[in-house]
Amino acid sequence: MSEVSQAPLSSKAMAACTQTGLTDRQQFWLEHLRACAKANQTTKDYAQAHGLSVKAMYTARKHLAQRGISKSTTTAPFARVRVAPSPPTTQWRIQLSNGTMVSFSGAVDGQALCAILHAAASLS
């Protein structure tokens, strides 16, 4: 494909521009730029796959942005997220006088721990 030109618009192009807000050429490139973004491809890969000039796509993107037609045809690839801190993992290991070892991790429920220790202490 050819480069995006900045030559004065013909009367036919002016009519197309006033009806849709874009010239046929601008609409052509805008559709390709949006399709490229939607396909999540690099401009180079998209252009090669569709037989388009990579330079022409970059030029069209620049001209459309300069004219305020499209501030950006792509979405941000990253979103801000807040990572919640993971709760500390506590490891417990209790060896009773009868040789029984009780080990567990996480939060301690006093009643449950007491029941487990009494049961473990009764083992011989």
Coordinates of N, CA and C in Angstrom, one line a residue:
M1 N 0.8 -1.2 0.0 CA 0.0 0.0 0.0 C 0.9 1.2 0.0
S2 N 0.3 2.3 -0.4 CA 1.1 3.6 -0.5 C 1.0 4.3 0.8
E3 N 1.9 5.3 0.9 CA 1.9 6.1 2.1 C 0.7 7.0 2.2
V4 N 0.4 7.4 3.4 CA -0.7 8.4 3.6 C -0.3 9.7 3.1
S5 N -1.0 10.3 2.2 CA -0.6 11.6 1.6 C -1.3 12.7 2.4
Q6 N -0.7 13.9 2.3 CA -1.3 15.1 2.9 C -1.7 16.0 1.8
A7 N -1.9 15.5 0.6 CA -2.3 16.4 -0.5 C -3.7 16.9 -0.2
P8 N -4.1 18.1 -0.8 CA -5.4 18.6 -0.6 C -6.5 17.6 -1.1
L9 N -7.6 17.6 -0.4 CA -8.6 16.6 -0.7 C -9.4 17.1 -1.9
S10 N -9.8 16.1 -2.7 CA -10.6 16.3 -3.9 C -12.1 16.6 -3.4
S11 N -12.9 17.1 -4.3 CA -14.3 17.4 -3.9 C -15.0 16.1 -3.5
K12 N -14.7 15.0 -4.2 CA -15.3 13.7 -3.8 C -14.8 13.3 -2.4
A13 N -13.6 13.4 -2.1 CA -13.0 13.1 -0.8 C -13.6 14.0 0.3
M14 N -13.8 15.3 -0.1 CA -14.4 16.2 0.9 C -15.8 15.8 1.2
A15 N -16.6 15.4 0.2 CA -17.9 15.0 0.4 C -18.0 13.7 1.4
A16 N -17.1 12.8 1.1 CA -17.0 11.6 2.0 C -16.6 12.0 3.4
C17 N -15.7 13.0 3.5 CA -15.2 13.4 4.8 C -16.4 14.1 5.6
T18 N -17.2 14.9 4.9 CA -18.2 15.6 5.6 C -19.4 14.7 6.0
Q19 N -19.6 13.6 5.3 CA -20.6 12.6 5.6 C -20.3 11.8 6.8
T20 N -19.0 11.3 6.9 CA -18.6 10.3 7.9 C -17.7 10.9 8.9
G21 N -17.1 12.1 8.6 CA -16.1 12.7 9.4 C -14.7 12.2 9.1
L22 N -14.6 11.2 8.2 CA -13.3 10.7 7.8 C -13.3 10.5 6.3
T23 N -12.1 10.7 5.7 CA -12.0 10.4 4.3 C -12.0 8.9 4.2
D24 N -12.1 8.4 2.9 CA -12.1 7.0 2.7 C -10.7 6.4 3.1
R25 N -9.7 7.1 2.9 CA -8.3 6.7 3.2 C -8.2 6.6 4.8
Q26 N -8.6 7.7 5.4 CA -8.6 7.7 6.9 C -9.4 6.6 7.5
Q27 N -10.6 6.3 6.9 CA -11.4 5.2 7.4 C -10.7 3.9 7.2
F28 N -10.1 3.7 6.1 CA -9.3 2.5 5.7 C -8.3 2.2 6.8
W29 N -7.5 3.2 7.1 CA -6.4 3.0 8.0 C -6.9 2.9 9.4
L30 N -7.9 3.7 9.8 CA -8.5 3.6 11.1 C -9.0 2.1 11.4
E31 N -9.7 1.6 10.4 CA -10.2 0.2 10.5 C -9.1 -0.8 10.7
H32 N -8.0 -0.6 9.9 CA -6.9 -1.5 10.1 C -6.2 -1.4 11.4
L33 N -6.0 -0.1 11.9 CA -5.4 0.1 13.1 C -6.2 -0.5 14.3
R34 N -7.5 -0.4 14.2 CA -8.3 -0.9 15.2 C -8.3 -2.5 15.2
A35 N -8.3 -3.0 14.0 CA -8.3 -4.5 13.8 C -6.9 -5.0 14.3
C36 N -5.9 -4.3 14.1 CA -4.5 -4.7 14.6 C -4.6 -4.7 16.1
A37 N -5.1 -3.7 16.8 CA -5.2 -3.6 18.2 C -6.1 -4.8 18.8
K38 N -7.2 -5.0 18.1 CA -8.1 -6.0 18.5 C -7.5 -7.4 18.4
A39 N -6.7 -7.6 17.4 CA -6.0 -8.9 17.2 C -4.9 -9.1 18.1
N40 N -4.5 -8.0 18.8 CA -3.4 -8.1 19.8 C -2.1 -8.4 19.1
Q41 N -1.9 -7.9 17.9 CA -0.7 -8.1 17.1 C 0.2 -6.9 17.1
T42 N 1.4 -7.1 16.8 CA 2.3 -5.9 16.6 C 1.9 -5.3 15.3
T43 N 2.2 -4.0 15.1 CA 1.9 -3.4 13.9 C 2.6 -4.1 12.7
K44 N 3.8 -4.4 12.9 CA 4.6 -5.1 11.9 C 4.0 -6.4 11.5
D45 N 3.6 -7.3 12.5 CA 3.0 -8.6 12.2 C 1.7 -8.4 11.5
Y46 N 0.9 -7.4 11.9 CA -0.4 -7.2 11.3 C -0.3 -6.8 9.8
A47 N 0.6 -5.8 9.6 CA 0.9 -5.3 8.3 C 1.3 -6.4 7.3
Q48 N 2.3 -7.2 7.8 CA 2.8 -8.3 6.9 C 1.7 -9.3 6.6
A49 N 0.8 -9.6 7.6 CA -0.2 -10.6 7.4 C -1.3 -10.1 6.4
H50 N -1.4 -8.7 6.3 CA -2.5 -8.2 5.5 C -1.9 -7.5 4.3
G51 N -0.6 -7.6 4.0 CA 0.0 -7.1 2.8 C 0.0 -5.5 2.8
L52 N 0.2 -5.0 4.0 CA 0.2 -3.5 4.1 C 1.7 -3.1 4.4
S53 N 1.9 -1.8 4.2 CA 3.2 -1.2 4.5 C 3.2 -0.9 6.0
V54 N 4.3 -1.4 6.7 CA 4.4 -1.1 8.1 C 4.6 0.4 8.3
K55 N 5.4 1.0 7.4 CA 5.6 2.5 7.5 C 4.3 3.2 7.3
A56 N 3.5 2.8 6.4 CA 2.2 3.5 6.1 C 1.3 3.4 7.3
M57 N 1.3 2.2 8.0 CA 0.5 2.1 9.2 C 0.9 3.0 10.3
Y58 N 2.2 3.1 10.5 CA 2.7 4.1 11.5 C 2.4 5.5 11.1
T59 N 2.6 5.8 9.9 CA 2.3 7.2 9.4 C 0.8 7.5 9.6
A60 N -0.1 6.5 9.2 CA -1.5 6.8 9.4 C -1.9 7.0 10.8
R61 N -1.3 6.1 11.7 CA -1.6 6.3 13.1 C -1.2 7.7 13.6
K62 N 0.0 8.1 13.2 CA 0.5 9.5 13.6 C -0.5 10.6 13.0
H63 N -0.9 10.5 11.8 CA -1.7 11.5 11.2 C -3.1 11.5 11.8
L64 N -3.7 10.4 12.1 CA -5.0 10.3 12.7 C -4.9 10.9 14.1
A65 N -3.9 10.6 14.8 CA -3.7 11.1 16.2 C -3.6 12.7 16.1
Q66 N -2.8 13.2 15.2 CA -2.6 14.6 15.0 C -3.9 15.3 14.7
R67 N -4.7 14.7 14.0 CA -6.0 15.3 13.6 C -7.1 15.1 14.6
G68 N -6.7 14.4 15.7 CA -7.7 14.2 16.8 C -8.7 13.2 16.5
I69 N -8.5 12.4 15.4 CA -9.5 11.4 15.0 C -9.4 10.2 15.9
S70 N -8.2 9.9 16.3 CA -8.0 8.8 17.1 C -6.8 9.1 18.0
K71 N -7.1 9.3 19.3 CA -6.0 9.6 20.2 C -5.1 8.4 20.4
S72 N -5.7 7.2 20.4 CA -4.9 6.0 20.5 C -5.8 4.9 19.9
T73 N -5.3 4.1 19.1 CA -6.0 3.0 18.5 C -5.8 1.7 19.3
T74 N -4.9 1.8 20.3 CA -4.7 0.6 21.1 C -5.0 0.8 22.6
T75 N -5.3 -0.2 23.2 CA -5.5 -0.1 24.7 C -4.2 -0.4 25.4
A76 N -4.2 0.1 26.6 CA -3.0 -0.1 27.4 C -2.8 -1.6 27.7
P77 N -1.6 -2.2 27.5 CA -1.5 -3.6 27.7 C -1.4 -4.0 29.2
F78 N -1.3 -3.0 30.0 CA -1.2 -3.3 31.5 C -2.3 -2.5 32.2
A79 N -2.8 -3.1 33.3 CA -3.7 -2.5 34.1 C -3.2 -2.4 35.5
R80 N -3.4 -1.3 36.2 CA -2.9 -1.2 37.6 C -3.7 -2.1 38.5
V81 N -3.0 -2.8 39.3 CA -3.6 -3.7 40.2 C -3.0 -3.5 41.6
R82 N -3.8 -3.9 42.6 CA -3.2 -3.8 44.0 C -3.1 -5.2 44.5
V83 N -1.9 -5.5 44.8 CA -1.6 -6.9 45.3 C -1.8 -6.9 46.8
A84 N -2.7 -7.7 47.3 CA -2.9 -7.8 48.7 C -1.8 -8.6 49.4
P85 N -1.2 -8.2 50.5 CA -0.2 -9.0 51.1 C -0.7 -10.3 51.6
S86 N 0.1 -11.3 51.4 CA -0.4 -12.6 51.8 C -0.2 -12.7 53.3
P87 N -1.1 -13.4 54.0 CA -0.9 -13.5 55.4 C 0.3 -14.3 55.8
P88 N 1.0 -14.0 56.8 CA 2.1 -14.8 57.2 C 1.7 -16.2 57.5
T89 N 2.4 -17.2 57.1 CA 2.1 -18.6 57.3 C 3.0 -19.0 58.5
T90 N 2.3 -19.5 59.6 CA 3.0 -19.9 60.8 C 3.0 -21.4 60.8
Q91 N 4.2 -21.9 61.0 CA 4.4 -23.4 61.1 C 4.5 -23.8 62.6
W92 N 3.7 -24.7 63.0 CA 3.7 -25.2 64.4 C 4.2 -26.7 64.4
R93 N 5.0 -26.9 65.4 CA 5.4 -28.3 65.6 C 5.6 -28.5 67.1
I94 N 4.8 -29.4 67.7 CA 4.8 -29.6 69.1 C 5.1 -31.1 69.4
Q95 N 6.2 -31.3 70.2 CA 6.5 -32.7 70.5 C 6.1 -32.9 72.0
L96 N 5.3 -33.9 72.2 CA 4.8 -34.2 73.5 C 5.8 -35.2 74.2
S97 N 5.6 -35.3 75.6 CA 6.5 -36.1 76.4 C 6.4 -37.6 76.0
N98 N 5.3 -38.0 75.4 CA 5.2 -39.4 75.0 C 5.8 -39.7 73.6
G99 N 6.5 -38.7 73.1 CA 7.1 -38.8 71.8 C 6.3 -38.5 70.6
T100 N 5.0 -38.2 70.8 CA 4.1 -37.9 69.7 C 4.4 -36.5 69.2
M101 N 4.5 -36.3 67.9 CA 4.7 -35.0 67.3 C 3.4 -34.5 66.6
V102 N 3.0 -33.3 66.9 CA 1.9 -32.7 66.3 C 2.4 -31.5 65.5
S103 N 2.1 -31.5 64.2 CA 2.6 -30.3 63.4 C 1.4 -29.8 62.5
F104 N 1.3 -28.5 62.4 CA 0.3 -27.9 61.5 C 0.7 -26.5 61.2
S105 N 0.0 -25.9 60.3 CA 0.3 -24.5 59.9 C -0.9 -23.7 59.9
G106 N -0.8 -22.4 60.0 CA -1.9 -21.5 59.9 C -2.4 -21.0 61.2
A107 N -3.6 -20.5 61.2 CA -4.2 -19.9 62.5 C -4.5 -21.0 63.5
V108 N -4.4 -20.6 64.7 CA -4.6 -21.5 65.8 C -6.0 -21.3 66.5
D109 N -6.8 -22.3 66.5 CA -8.1 -22.3 67.2 C -7.8 -23.0 68.6
G110 N -7.9 -22.2 69.6 CA -7.5 -22.7 71.0 C -8.2 -24.0 71.4
Q111 N -9.5 -24.0 71.2 CA -10.2 -25.2 71.6 C -9.8 -26.4 70.8
A112 N -9.7 -26.3 69.5 CA -9.3 -27.4 68.6 C -7.9 -27.9 69.0
L113 N -7.0 -26.9 69.2 CA -5.6 -27.3 69.6 C -5.6 -28.1 70.9
C114 N -6.4 -27.6 71.8 CA -6.5 -28.3 73.1 C -7.0 -29.7 73.0
A115 N -8.0 -29.9 72.2 CA -8.6 -31.2 71.9 C -7.5 -32.1 71.2
I116 N -6.8 -31.6 70.3 CA -5.8 -32.4 69.5 C -4.7 -32.8 70.5
L117 N -4.2 -31.9 71.3 CA -3.1 -32.2 72.2 C -3.5 -33.2 73.3
H118 N -4.7 -33.1 73.8 CA -5.2 -34.1 74.7 C -5.3 -35.5 74.1
A119 N -5.8 -35.5 72.9 CA -5.9 -36.8 72.1 C -4.5 -37.4 71.9
A120 N -3.6 -36.5 71.5 CA -2.2 -37.0 71.2 C -1.5 -37.4 72.4
A121 N -1.8 -36.7 73.6 CA -1.1 -37.1 74.8 C -1.6 -38.5 75.3
S122 N -2.8 -38.9 74.9 CA -3.3 -40.1 75.4 C -2.8 -41.3 74.6
L123 N -2.1 -41.0 73.5 CA -1.5 -42.1 72.7 C -0.2 -42.6 73.4
S124 N 0.0 -43.9 73.3 CA 1.2 -44.4 74.0 C 2.2 -44.9 73.0

